[in-house]
Amino acid sequence: MAAERQGAGGGGRGGAGGGGGGGGGGAEENKENERPAGPQAGSLGDSLGLEILQIVKESQQQHGLRHGDFQRYRGYCSRRLRRLRKTLNFKMGNRHKFTGKKVTEEILSDNRYLLLILMDAERAWSYAMQLKQEANTEPRKRFHLLSRLRKAVKHAEELERLCESNRVDAKTKLEAQAYMAYLTGMLRFEHQEWKAAMEAFNKCKTIYEKLANAFTEEQAVLYNQRVEEISPNIRYCAYNIGDQSAISELMQMRLRSGGTEGLLAEKLEALITQTRAKQAATMSEVEWRGRTVPVKIDKVRIFLLGLADNEAAIAQAENEETKERLFESLLSECRDAIQAVREDLKPDQKQREHSLENDSGKVSNIQYLHSYLTYIKLSTAIKRNESMAKSLQKALLQQQRSEEDGKRAPRPQDLIRLYDIILQNLVELTQLPGLEEDKNFQKEIGLKTLVYKAYRCFFIAQSYVLVKKWSEALVLYERVLKYAHEVQSGAGAYMNSLKELPDVQDLITQVNAEKYSLQAAAILDANDTHETESPSQVKDGKPLSERFETFCLDPSLVSKQVSLVHFPPGFQPIPCKPLFFDLALNHVAFPPLEDKVEQKAKSGLTGYIKGIFGFKS
């Protein structure tokens, strides 16, 4: 309670988590408080209105919940509460003393009073969800979580009570009842009071369904989204009450969405694991390629039991994004199962080596189980890459439209990379321990390798066609036909295992059509080159400064790498600088200069003495 009062009254620390972004968006947030959130009193028969669900969803998406940041959203709620109270002059005392106030029906003249209570409830709810994230590592915070949820329900009850006033319109009354039922259901859900939670969620669902039917499709989108959010919670409560048929629906919801989020995520994962664990108790062995292997590891049993459900969900996926999530989920579970087998495989190393010596190469049961799980992982990875390749092939057919829309069009090189990965996975399959002597398995993998090599060669040829390398593309098309004919000749007894692969006959038909198109394009390109090659259009590699007298169509002159001069300039020979030596000076006879030099008279001893002491005349 103290934390709630501190964040609301003085502005305090309630927004610590989201305070960093509060300064830049302060002006916009103030406008939210100035704008009416619904009809004002006197606008529609003196009725007040508040779009509760719309305000809640927009605030959550814009202030942290898009990334699961409940702390930032709680800070936003605290700041908005403070601004609302300041705008409405409805302050809770001052910075020195707290004075509690309640919104009553008598002062309910503005819909922002309803918004005030709604933000109180949202702040308490967001704090509870933040504590729920932290309770995974600190279980004691669960008690604080329940306290905050009870506080949110209390504020929702107050909002519902105020909306019963005659001043509030009917739509706002219904939304307040649905909001109250939603928070109540979440509180009962956390208390594991399944029956009460189910009743509250059903009430919420009924109200939102009626509101969705009463308005246009655009307005009904939010209500239908909320109905979809609470449907798994209702089924989970029904299962815990005793409806055993609910578990299958919950698993289908989880698989269709590629995972769960929010309040139900951890509970639903635990429930599915628990249900599969009960079924795994009766599973003791698995048969693969004519050999029965005991399964003693619980994690592996659970994975193998859910394998068929996961594959069925992938086959029924509605779009590529959902299918990709399901593939990733299945591969993650498979890696966990392989890791569990690998941990048991280490102590069995010496025993396995001994069995290899005595049993003439037959691997142990635990090693064979490891090979089986690795086979599942690699086969799933191949199916995922093949699914991605099919979607890219469809996009290649619509390449022209994608270029017009300004989007990046897929290229054949993208498909080449996917088929490289598939071929690498097939190589790993042939090296699995325990399958080296299985000739049927090796033959089957060899045929699959030929199929994917044919498709890889086909797209390599397509990439050469794009750069007008006709000869290379034609050779690769011939190799595609070679691979395809080898598959058709050797696939007699293995047709069932090749049903899931791309059809080779379709590839042959497409390659034949591409060959004729390529030959025609090569002839046209050769004619165009012969016609357009004229002396005025042939580049000789000279820069512009050396061919001023010759007209030449050079497209590089308008590009960024234009050739104007040779730079750096080349070296050129120049004459050496002459060296001068004065040799005649030694042989020159200069005229005498004695007659031009004055003779100084000698002054005797006196002059000598004066010269010594510096007294010269």
Coordinates of C-alpha atoms in Angstrom, one line a residue:
M1 CA 0.0 0.0 0.0
A2 CA 2.8 2.3 0.8
A3 CA 4.4 1.8 -2.6
E4 CA 1.1 2.6 -4.3
R5 CA 0.6 5.8 -2.3
Q6 CA 4.1 7.0 -2.8
G7 CA 4.0 6.5 -6.6
A8 CA 0.5 8.2 -6.9
G9 CA 0.8 11.1 -4.4
G10 CA 4.2 12.6 -4.7
G11 CA 5.3 11.0 -7.9
G12 CA 8.1 9.3 -6.0
R13 CA 9.6 6.1 -7.2
G14 CA 6.6 4.4 -8.8
G15 CA 8.0 5.2 -12.2
A16 CA 11.6 4.3 -11.6
G17 CA 11.6 1.6 -14.2
G18 CA 10.1 3.7 -17.0
G19 CA 11.2 7.1 -15.9
G20 CA 14.0 7.2 -18.4
G21 CA 11.5 7.7 -21.3
G22 CA 9.1 9.8 -19.3
G23 CA 10.8 13.1 -20.0
G24 CA 10.7 12.9 -23.8
G25 CA 7.0 11.8 -23.9
G26 CA 5.8 14.2 -21.1
A27 CA 4.1 16.6 -23.5
E28 CA 2.3 13.8 -25.3
E29 CA 1.3 12.1 -22.1
N30 CA -0.1 15.5 -20.8
K31 CA -2.3 15.6 -23.9
E32 CA -3.7 12.3 -23.0
N33 CA -5.1 13.8 -19.8
E34 CA -6.4 16.8 -21.6
R35 CA -8.3 14.8 -24.2
P36 CA -11.5 13.2 -23.0
A37 CA -11.3 9.4 -23.1
G38 CA -15.0 9.2 -24.0
P39 CA -18.1 11.3 -24.1
Q40 CA -18.1 14.1 -21.6
A41 CA -21.1 14.9 -19.4
G42 CA -23.7 16.7 -21.3
S43 CA -22.6 15.5 -24.7
L44 CA -25.0 12.5 -24.9
G45 CA -27.8 13.1 -22.6
D46 CA -25.6 14.0 -19.6
S47 CA -23.8 10.6 -19.8
L48 CA -20.2 9.8 -19.3
G49 CA -18.3 7.3 -21.3
L50 CA -14.9 5.6 -21.2
E51 CA -13.4 3.2 -23.7
I52 CA -11.9 1.0 -21.0
L53 CA -10.5 -1.9 -23.1
Q54 CA -9.2 0.4 -25.9
I55 CA -7.4 2.7 -23.4
V56 CA -5.9 -0.3 -21.6
K57 CA -4.7 -2.0 -24.8
E58 CA -3.2 1.2 -26.3
S59 CA -1.4 2.1 -23.1
Q60 CA 0.0 -1.4 -22.7
Q61 CA 1.3 -1.6 -26.2
Q62 CA 2.9 1.9 -26.2
H63 CA 4.5 1.7 -22.8
G64 CA 6.4 -1.6 -22.4
L65 CA 4.1 -4.5 -22.7
R66 CA 4.9 -5.1 -26.3
H67 CA 8.3 -6.3 -25.0
G68 CA 7.0 -7.7 -21.7
D69 CA 8.3 -4.8 -19.6
F70 CA 5.8 -4.6 -16.8
Q71 CA 8.0 -2.3 -14.7
R72 CA 8.0 0.4 -17.4
Y73 CA 4.3 0.2 -17.7
R74 CA 3.8 0.5 -14.0
G75 CA 6.0 3.7 -14.1
Y76 CA 3.8 5.1 -16.8
C77 CA 0.6 4.4 -14.8
S78 CA 2.1 6.2 -11.8
R79 CA 3.1 9.2 -13.8
R80 CA -0.3 9.4 -15.5
L81 CA -2.1 9.1 -12.2
R82 CA 0.0 12.0 -10.8
R83 CA -0.9 14.2 -13.9
L84 CA -4.6 13.3 -13.7
R85 CA -4.8 14.3 -10.0
K86 CA -3.0 17.5 -10.7
T87 CA -5.3 18.3 -13.7
L88 CA -8.5 17.5 -11.7
N89 CA -7.1 19.2 -8.6
F90 CA -7.7 15.8 -6.8
K91 CA -4.4 15.6 -4.9
M92 CA -3.7 13.2 -2.0
G93 CA -2.4 15.8 0.4
N94 CA 1.1 17.3 -0.1
R95 CA 4.7 16.2 0.1
H96 CA 4.6 16.3 3.9
K97 CA 1.4 14.6 4.6
F98 CA -0.8 12.0 2.9
T99 CA -4.6 12.6 2.9
G100 CA -6.7 9.9 1.3
K101 CA -9.5 10.8 -1.0
K102 CA -12.1 8.7 -2.8
V103 CA -14.0 9.3 -6.0
T104 CA -17.7 9.5 -5.2
E105 CA -20.7 9.7 -7.4
E106 CA -21.3 13.3 -6.3
I107 CA -18.0 14.6 -7.8
L108 CA -18.4 12.4 -10.9
S109 CA -18.6 15.2 -13.5
D110 CA -15.8 14.2 -15.8
N111 CA -14.8 10.9 -17.3
R112 CA -11.3 11.4 -16.2
Y113 CA -12.4 10.5 -12.6
L114 CA -13.2 7.0 -14.0
L115 CA -9.8 7.0 -15.8
L116 CA -8.2 7.8 -12.5
I117 CA -9.5 4.6 -10.9
L118 CA -8.7 2.6 -14.0
M119 CA -5.1 3.7 -13.9
D120 CA -5.0 2.7 -10.2
A121 CA -6.1 -0.8 -11.1
E122 CA -3.7 -1.1 -14.0
R123 CA -0.8 0.0 -11.9
A124 CA -1.5 -2.7 -9.3
W125 CA -2.0 -5.3 -12.0
S126 CA 1.3 -4.4 -13.8
Y127 CA 3.1 -4.6 -10.4
A128 CA 1.6 -8.1 -9.9
M129 CA 2.7 -9.3 -13.3
Q130 CA 6.2 -7.9 -12.7
L131 CA 6.4 -9.8 -9.4
K132 CA 5.2 -12.9 -11.3
Q133 CA 8.2 -12.7 -13.5
E134 CA 10.5 -12.3 -10.5
A135 CA 8.8 -15.1 -8.5
N136 CA 10.4 -17.7 -10.8
T137 CA 13.7 -17.1 -8.9
E138 CA 12.4 -15.7 -5.7
P139 CA 9.3 -17.7 -4.5
R140 CA 8.6 -15.4 -1.6
K141 CA 7.5 -12.7 -4.0
R142 CA 4.4 -14.7 -4.7
F143 CA 2.7 -13.4 -1.5
H144 CA 3.3 -9.8 -2.7
L145 CA 2.0 -10.8 -6.1
L146 CA -1.4 -12.0 -4.6
S147 CA -1.6 -8.8 -2.5
R148 CA -1.2 -6.6 -5.7
L149 CA -3.8 -8.6 -7.5
R150 CA -6.3 -8.2 -4.7
K151 CA -5.6 -4.5 -4.8
A152 CA -6.3 -4.4 -8.6
V153 CA -9.6 -6.2 -8.0
K154 CA -10.5 -3.7 -5.3
H155 CA -9.9 -0.8 -7.7
A156 CA -11.9 -2.6 -10.4
E157 CA -14.8 -3.1 -7.9
E158 CA -14.8 0.6 -7.2
L159 CA -14.8 1.4 -11.0
E160 CA -17.7 -0.9 -11.5
R161 CA -19.6 0.7 -8.6
L162 CA -19.1 4.2 -9.9
C163 CA -20.2 3.0 -13.4
E164 CA -23.5 1.9 -12.0
S165 CA -24.4 5.6 -11.7
N166 CA -27.1 7.0 -14.1
R167 CA -24.4 9.5 -15.4
V168 CA -22.5 6.7 -17.1
D169 CA -23.6 5.2 -20.4
A170 CA -24.5 1.5 -20.9
K171 CA -21.4 0.6 -22.9
T172 CA -19.1 1.8 -20.2
K173 CA -21.1 -0.1 -17.6
L174 CA -20.6 -3.3 -19.5
E175 CA -16.9 -2.8 -20.1
A176 CA -16.4 -2.1 -16.4
Q177 CA -18.2 -5.3 -15.5
A178 CA -16.1 -7.3 -18.0
Y179 CA -12.9 -5.6 -16.7
M180 CA -13.9 -6.5 -13.1
A181 CA -14.6 -10.1 -14.1
Y182 CA -11.3 -10.4 -15.9
L183 CA -9.2 -9.3 -12.9
T184 CA -11.3 -11.4 -10.5
G185 CA -10.7 -14.5 -12.7
M186 CA -6.9 -13.8 -12.7
L187 CA -6.9 -13.6 -8.9
R188 CA -8.9 -16.8 -8.5
F189 CA -6.7 -18.5 -11.1
E190 CA -3.6 -17.7 -9.0
H191 CA -5.3 -19.0 -5.9
Q192 CA -6.1 -22.1 -7.9
E193 CA -9.8 -21.7 -7.2
W194 CA -10.7 -23.2 -10.5
K195 CA -14.5 -23.0 -10.3
A196 CA -14.7 -19.4 -9.3
A197 CA -12.0 -18.5 -11.9
M198 CA -14.0 -20.2 -14.6
E199 CA -17.2 -18.4 -13.7
A200 CA -15.4 -15.1 -13.8
F201 CA -13.7 -15.7 -17.1
N202 CA -17.0 -17.0 -18.6
K203 CA -18.7 -13.8 -17.5
C204 CA -16.0 -11.7 -19.0
K205 CA -16.1 -13.7 -22.3
T206 CA -19.9 -13.4 -22.5
I207 CA -19.8 -9.6 -22.1
Y208 CA -17.1 -9.1 -24.7
E209 CA -18.8 -11.4 -27.2
K210 CA -22.0 -9.3 -26.8
L211 CA -20.1 -6.1 -27.3
A212 CA -18.3 -7.5 -30.3
N213 CA -21.7 -8.4 -31.9
A214 CA -23.2 -5.0 -31.2
F215 CA -20.5 -2.9 -33.0
T216 CA -18.8 -2.8 -36.4
E217 CA -16.0 -5.1 -37.3
E218 CA -13.3 -2.6 -36.7
Q219 CA -14.6 -1.9 -33.2
A220 CA -15.1 -5.6 -32.5
V221 CA -11.4 -6.5 -33.1
L222 CA -10.3 -5.6 -29.6
Y223 CA -13.2 -7.5 -28.0
N224 CA -12.5 -10.7 -30.0
Q225 CA -8.8 -10.5 -29.1
R226 CA -9.6 -10.5 -25.4
V227 CA -12.0 -13.4 -25.9
E228 CA -9.2 -15.4 -27.6
E229 CA -6.8 -14.5 -24.7
I230 CA -9.1 -15.9 -22.0
S231 CA -10.3 -19.0 -23.9
P232 CA -7.2 -21.1 -22.9
N233 CA -7.7 -20.1 -19.2
I234 CA -11.3 -21.3 -19.3
R235 CA -10.3 -24.7 -20.8
Y236 CA -7.5 -25.0 -18.2
C237 CA -9.9 -24.3 -15.4
A238 CA -12.4 -26.9 -16.9
Y239 CA -9.6 -29.5 -17.0
N240 CA -8.7 -28.9 -13.3
I241 CA -12.4 -29.2 -12.3
G242 CA -12.6 -32.6 -14.0
D243 CA -13.2 -32.2 -17.7
Q244 CA -10.6 -34.5 -19.2
S245 CA -11.5 -33.6 -22.8
A246 CA -10.1 -30.1 -22.2
I247 CA -6.5 -31.2 -22.2
S248 CA -6.7 -32.1 -25.9
E249 CA -8.1 -28.7 -26.8
L250 CA -5.4 -27.0 -24.7
M251 CA -2.7 -28.9 -26.5
Q252 CA -4.2 -28.0 -29.9
M253 CA -4.3 -24.3 -28.8
R254 CA -0.7 -24.4 -27.8
L255 CA 0.4 -26.1 -31.0
R256 CA -1.6 -23.8 -33.3
S257 CA 0.0 -20.7 -31.6
G258 CA 3.5 -22.2 -31.5
G259 CA 3.6 -21.7 -27.8
T260 CA 1.7 -19.8 -25.1
E261 CA 2.2 -16.5 -23.4
G262 CA 1.0 -14.7 -20.3
L263 CA -0.7 -16.1 -17.2
L264 CA -1.3 -19.6 -18.6
A265 CA 2.1 -20.3 -20.2
E266 CA 4.0 -22.0 -17.3
K267 CA 0.9 -23.8 -16.0
L268 CA -0.1 -25.2 -19.4
E269 CA 3.5 -26.4 -20.1
A270 CA 3.6 -28.2 -16.8
L271 CA 0.1 -29.7 -17.4
I272 CA 1.1 -31.1 -20.8
T273 CA 4.4 -32.5 -19.4
Q274 CA 2.5 -34.0 -16.5
T275 CA -0.1 -35.7 -18.8
R276 CA 2.6 -37.1 -21.1
A277 CA 4.5 -38.3 -18.1
K278 CA 1.5 -40.3 -17.0
Q279 CA 1.3 -41.8 -20.5
A280 CA 5.0 -42.4 -20.6
A281 CA 4.8 -44.6 -17.5
T282 CA 3.3 -47.3 -19.7
M283 CA 5.9 -46.8 -22.5
S284 CA 8.9 -49.1 -22.2
E285 CA 10.4 -49.6 -25.7
V286 CA 10.4 -48.2 -29.2
E287 CA 10.9 -50.0 -32.5
W288 CA 12.8 -48.5 -35.4
R289 CA 14.1 -50.2 -38.6
G290 CA 13.4 -53.7 -37.3
R291 CA 15.1 -53.3 -33.9
T292 CA 13.4 -52.9 -30.6
V293 CA 15.1 -50.6 -28.1
P294 CA 14.1 -50.1 -24.4
V295 CA 13.5 -46.5 -23.4
K296 CA 14.3 -45.8 -19.7
I297 CA 14.7 -42.1 -19.7
D298 CA 11.6 -40.2 -18.9
K299 CA 12.4 -37.1 -20.9
V300 CA 12.9 -39.3 -24.0
R301 CA 9.6 -41.1 -23.4
I302 CA 7.7 -37.8 -23.1
F303 CA 9.3 -36.5 -26.3
L304 CA 8.5 -39.6 -28.3
L305 CA 4.9 -39.6 -27.1
G306 CA 4.4 -36.0 -28.2
L307 CA 6.2 -36.5 -31.5
A308 CA 3.1 -37.6 -33.4
D309 CA 1.0 -34.6 -32.1
N310 CA 3.8 -32.1 -33.1
E311 CA 4.1 -33.5 -36.6
A312 CA 0.3 -33.4 -37.0
A313 CA 0.2 -29.8 -35.8
I314 CA 2.9 -28.9 -38.4
A315 CA 1.0 -30.5 -41.2
Q316 CA -2.2 -28.6 -40.2
A317 CA -0.4 -25.2 -39.7
E318 CA -2.2 -22.4 -41.4
N319 CA 0.8 -20.2 -42.4
E320 CA 4.5 -20.4 -42.8
E321 CA 5.2 -18.4 -39.6
T322 CA 3.3 -20.8 -37.4
K323 CA 4.9 -23.8 -39.1
E324 CA 8.4 -22.3 -38.5
R325 CA 7.6 -21.8 -34.8
L326 CA 6.4 -25.4 -34.5
F327 CA 9.5 -26.7 -36.3
E328 CA 11.7 -24.8 -33.9
S329 CA 9.8 -26.0 -30.8
L330 CA 10.1 -29.7 -32.0
L331 CA 13.8 -29.3 -32.7
S332 CA 14.3 -27.8 -29.3
E333 CA 12.6 -30.7 -27.5
C334 CA 14.5 -33.1 -29.6
R335 CA 17.9 -31.5 -28.7
D336 CA 16.9 -31.8 -25.0
A337 CA 16.1 -35.5 -25.4
I338 CA 19.4 -36.1 -27.2
Q339 CA 21.2 -34.4 -24.4
A340 CA 19.6 -36.6 -21.8
V341 CA 20.6 -39.7 -23.8
R342 CA 24.1 -38.4 -24.2
E343 CA 24.5 -38.0 -20.4
D344 CA 23.6 -41.7 -20.0
L345 CA 25.8 -42.6 -22.9
K346 CA 29.0 -41.4 -21.2
P347 CA 29.0 -44.0 -18.4
D348 CA 28.2 -46.6 -21.0
Q349 CA 31.3 -45.9 -23.1
K350 CA 33.4 -48.8 -21.9
Q351 CA 30.5 -51.2 -22.1
R352 CA 29.8 -50.1 -25.6
E353 CA 33.4 -50.6 -26.7
H354 CA 33.3 -54.1 -25.3
S355 CA 30.1 -54.9 -27.1
L356 CA 31.6 -53.6 -30.4
E357 CA 34.4 -56.1 -30.0
N358 CA 32.2 -59.1 -29.1
D359 CA 29.1 -58.5 -31.2
S360 CA 30.9 -57.8 -34.5
G361 CA 30.0 -54.1 -34.7
K362 CA 26.5 -54.2 -33.2
V363 CA 26.0 -51.0 -31.2
S364 CA 24.4 -50.9 -27.7
N365 CA 20.8 -50.1 -27.1
I366 CA 21.5 -46.7 -25.7
Q367 CA 23.7 -45.8 -28.7
Y368 CA 21.0 -47.0 -31.1
L369 CA 18.4 -44.9 -29.2
H370 CA 20.8 -41.9 -29.6
S371 CA 21.0 -42.6 -33.4
Y372 CA 17.2 -42.8 -33.6
L373 CA 16.8 -39.4 -31.9
T374 CA 19.5 -37.9 -34.1
Y375 CA 17.7 -39.3 -37.1
I376 CA 14.5 -37.5 -35.9
K377 CA 16.4 -34.2 -35.4
L378 CA 18.1 -34.3 -38.8
S379 CA 14.9 -35.4 -40.6
T380 CA 13.0 -32.5 -39.0
A381 CA 15.7 -30.1 -40.0
I382 CA 15.4 -31.3 -43.6
K383 CA 11.6 -30.9 -43.6
R384 CA 12.0 -27.4 -42.2
N385 CA 14.5 -26.3 -44.8
E386 CA 12.4 -27.9 -47.5
S387 CA 9.4 -26.0 -46.3
M388 CA 11.4 -22.8 -46.4
A389 CA 12.6 -23.7 -49.9
K390 CA 9.0 -24.2 -51.1
S391 CA 8.0 -20.8 -49.8
L392 CA 11.0 -19.2 -51.5
Q393 CA 10.1 -20.9 -54.8
K394 CA 6.6 -19.4 -54.6
A395 CA 8.1 -16.0 -54.0
L396 CA 10.4 -16.4 -57.0
L397 CA 7.4 -16.9 -59.2
Q398 CA 6.0 -13.6 -58.0
Q399 CA 9.4 -11.8 -58.3
Q400 CA 8.1 -9.2 -60.8
R401 CA 5.4 -8.1 -58.5
S402 CA 7.8 -7.9 -55.6
E403 CA 10.1 -5.6 -57.5
E404 CA 7.2 -3.3 -58.3
D405 CA 6.3 -3.1 -54.7
G406 CA 9.8 -2.1 -53.8
K407 CA 10.5 -5.2 -51.7
R408 CA 13.6 -7.3 -51.9
A409 CA 12.9 -10.1 -54.3
P410 CA 14.3 -13.6 -53.4
R411 CA 17.2 -14.9 -55.5
P412 CA 18.2 -18.4 -56.5
Q413 CA 21.3 -18.1 -54.3
D414 CA 18.9 -18.2 -51.2
L415 CA 17.6 -21.6 -52.3
I416 CA 21.1 -22.9 -53.1
R417 CA 22.1 -22.3 -49.4
L418 CA 19.1 -24.2 -48.1
Y419 CA 19.8 -27.2 -50.4
D420 CA 23.4 -27.1 -49.2
I421 CA 22.3 -27.5 -45.6
I422 CA 19.9 -30.3 -46.6
L423 CA 22.7 -32.2 -48.4
Q424 CA 24.9 -31.8 -45.3
N425 CA 22.2 -33.2 -43.1
L426 CA 21.9 -36.2 -45.4
V427 CA 25.6 -36.9 -45.2
E428 CA 25.3 -36.9 -41.4
L429 CA 22.4 -39.4 -41.6
T430 CA 24.6 -41.9 -43.5
Q431 CA 27.2 -41.7 -40.7
L432 CA 24.8 -42.6 -37.8
P433 CA 26.2 -45.4 -35.6
G434 CA 24.4 -48.7 -36.1
L435 CA 23.2 -47.9 -39.7
E436 CA 26.4 -48.2 -41.6
E437 CA 25.5 -51.8 -42.7
D438 CA 21.9 -51.1 -43.4
K439 CA 22.0 -51.2 -47.2
N440 CA 18.3 -50.2 -47.6
F441 CA 18.8 -47.2 -45.5
Q442 CA 21.9 -46.2 -47.3
K443 CA 20.2 -46.6 -50.7
E444 CA 17.2 -44.6 -49.6
I445 CA 19.5 -41.7 -48.4
G446 CA 21.4 -41.9 -51.6
L447 CA 18.2 -41.4 -53.7
K448 CA 17.2 -38.5 -51.5
T449 CA 20.6 -37.0 -52.0
L450 CA 20.3 -37.2 -55.8
V451 CA 16.9 -35.5 -55.6
Y452 CA 18.2 -32.6 -53.6
K453 CA 21.4 -32.4 -55.7
A454 CA 19.2 -32.1 -58.8
Y455 CA 17.2 -29.2 -57.3
R456 CA 20.5 -27.6 -56.1
C457 CA 22.0 -27.8 -59.6
F458 CA 18.7 -26.4 -61.1
F459 CA 18.9 -23.2 -59.0
I460 CA 22.7 -22.8 -59.6
A461 CA 21.8 -22.8 -63.3
Q462 CA 19.1 -20.2 -62.6
S463 CA 21.7 -18.0 -61.0
Y464 CA 24.0 -18.3 -64.1
V465 CA 21.1 -17.4 -66.3
L466 CA 20.6 -14.2 -64.5
V467 CA 24.2 -13.1 -65.3
K468 CA 23.9 -14.4 -68.9
K469 CA 26.4 -17.2 -68.6
W470 CA 24.5 -19.4 -71.1
S471 CA 27.1 -22.2 -71.5
E472 CA 27.5 -22.8 -67.8
A473 CA 23.7 -22.8 -67.3
L474 CA 23.2 -25.3 -70.1
V475 CA 25.7 -27.7 -68.7
L476 CA 24.1 -27.5 -65.3
Y477 CA 20.6 -28.2 -66.8
E478 CA 22.1 -31.4 -68.4
R479 CA 23.4 -32.4 -65.0
V480 CA 20.0 -31.9 -63.5
L481 CA 18.5 -34.2 -66.1
K482 CA 21.2 -36.8 -65.3
Y483 CA 20.4 -36.7 -61.6
A484 CA 16.7 -36.9 -62.2
H485 CA 17.0 -39.9 -64.5
E486 CA 19.1 -41.7 -62.0
V487 CA 16.4 -41.2 -59.3
Q488 CA 13.7 -42.5 -61.6
S489 CA 15.8 -45.6 -62.6
G490 CA 16.7 -46.5 -59.0
A491 CA 13.4 -45.6 -57.2
G492 CA 11.5 -48.8 -57.9
A493 CA 11.4 -50.4 -54.4
Y494 CA 11.7 -47.1 -52.6
M495 CA 8.7 -45.1 -54.0
N496 CA 7.0 -45.0 -50.5
S497 CA 10.0 -43.3 -48.9
L498 CA 10.3 -40.8 -51.8
K499 CA 6.6 -39.7 -51.7
E500 CA 7.4 -36.7 -49.3
L501 CA 10.2 -35.5 -51.6
P502 CA 9.7 -33.0 -54.4
D503 CA 8.5 -34.6 -57.7
V504 CA 11.4 -35.3 -60.0
Q505 CA 9.1 -35.5 -63.1
D506 CA 8.0 -31.9 -62.6
L507 CA 11.6 -30.9 -62.4
I508 CA 12.4 -32.6 -65.7
T509 CA 9.5 -30.9 -67.4
Q510 CA 10.6 -27.5 -66.1
V511 CA 14.3 -28.1 -67.1
N512 CA 13.3 -28.9 -70.7
A513 CA 11.3 -25.7 -70.9
E514 CA 14.1 -23.7 -69.4
K515 CA 16.6 -25.2 -71.9
Y516 CA 14.7 -24.0 -74.9
S517 CA 14.2 -20.6 -73.3
L518 CA 17.9 -20.4 -72.6
Q519 CA 18.9 -21.3 -76.1
A520 CA 16.6 -18.7 -77.5
A521 CA 17.9 -16.0 -75.1
A522 CA 21.5 -16.9 -76.0
I523 CA 20.9 -16.5 -79.7
L524 CA 19.2 -13.2 -79.2
D525 CA 21.9 -12.0 -76.9
A526 CA 24.6 -13.0 -79.5
N527 CA 22.8 -11.1 -82.3
D528 CA 22.4 -8.0 -80.1
T529 CA 26.1 -8.0 -79.2
H530 CA 27.1 -8.4 -82.9
E531 CA 24.8 -5.5 -83.9
T532 CA 25.8 -3.1 -81.2
E533 CA 29.6 -3.6 -81.3
S534 CA 30.8 -0.7 -83.5
P535 CA 34.0 1.3 -83.3
S536 CA 32.2 4.1 -81.6
Q537 CA 31.0 1.8 -78.8
V538 CA 34.1 -0.3 -78.1
K539 CA 36.1 0.7 -75.1
D540 CA 39.8 0.4 -75.4
G541 CA 40.5 1.2 -71.8
K542 CA 42.0 4.6 -72.5
P543 CA 41.2 7.5 -70.2
L544 CA 39.2 10.5 -71.5
S545 CA 42.3 12.7 -71.6
E546 CA 43.8 10.4 -74.3
R547 CA 40.8 10.1 -76.6
F548 CA 39.5 13.7 -77.1
E549 CA 39.6 13.2 -80.9
T550 CA 37.6 10.0 -80.9
F551 CA 33.9 9.7 -80.1
C552 CA 33.1 6.8 -77.8
L553 CA 29.9 5.9 -75.9
D554 CA 31.3 5.2 -72.4
P555 CA 28.6 4.7 -69.7
S556 CA 31.3 5.0 -67.0
L557 CA 31.6 8.7 -67.6
V558 CA 28.3 9.3 -65.7
S559 CA 29.2 6.8 -62.9
K560 CA 31.1 7.3 -59.7
Q561 CA 34.3 5.5 -61.1
V562 CA 34.9 7.6 -64.2
S563 CA 38.3 7.3 -65.9
L564 CA 39.6 10.8 -66.8
V565 CA 43.4 10.5 -66.5
H566 CA 45.9 7.9 -65.5
F567 CA 46.4 8.3 -61.8
P568 CA 49.0 8.1 -60.5
P569 CA 50.8 9.2 -63.6
G570 CA 53.5 7.0 -65.1
F571 CA 57.2 7.6 -64.9
Q572 CA 58.8 9.4 -67.9
P573 CA 62.5 9.8 -68.8
I574 CA 64.0 13.3 -68.4
P575 CA 67.6 14.7 -68.9
C576 CA 69.8 14.8 -65.9
K577 CA 70.6 18.1 -64.1
P578 CA 74.2 19.2 -65.2
L579 CA 76.9 19.4 -62.6
F580 CA 79.4 22.3 -62.8
F581 CA 83.0 22.1 -61.5
D582 CA 85.3 25.2 -61.4
L583 CA 88.6 23.8 -62.9
A584 CA 89.9 27.0 -64.5
L585 CA 90.4 29.0 -61.3
N586 CA 93.7 27.3 -60.6
H587 CA 95.1 28.3 -63.9
V588 CA 94.1 32.0 -64.0
A589 CA 96.8 34.7 -63.4
F590 CA 95.3 37.6 -61.6
P591 CA 96.8 41.2 -62.1
P592 CA 99.0 42.7 -59.3
L593 CA 97.3 44.9 -56.8
E594 CA 100.2 46.3 -54.8
D595 CA 99.9 49.8 -56.2
K596 CA 96.3 50.1 -55.1
V597 CA 97.0 49.0 -51.5
E598 CA 98.1 51.8 -49.1
Q599 CA 101.4 51.3 -47.3
K600 CA 101.2 51.9 -43.6
A601 CA 104.1 53.7 -42.0
K602 CA 106.1 52.0 -39.3
S603 CA 105.9 53.8 -36.0
G604 CA 108.6 52.0 -34.0
L605 CA 108.5 50.9 -30.4
T606 CA 105.9 53.5 -29.3
G607 CA 103.5 52.3 -31.9
Y608 CA 104.0 48.7 -31.0
I609 CA 103.2 49.4 -27.3
K610 CA 100.1 51.4 -28.2
G611 CA 99.0 48.6 -30.4
I612 CA 99.3 46.1 -27.5
F613 CA 97.2 48.2 -25.1
G614 CA 94.6 49.1 -27.8
F615 CA 95.7 52.7 -28.2
K616 CA 95.7 52.8 -32.0
S617 CA 95.7 56.0 -33.9

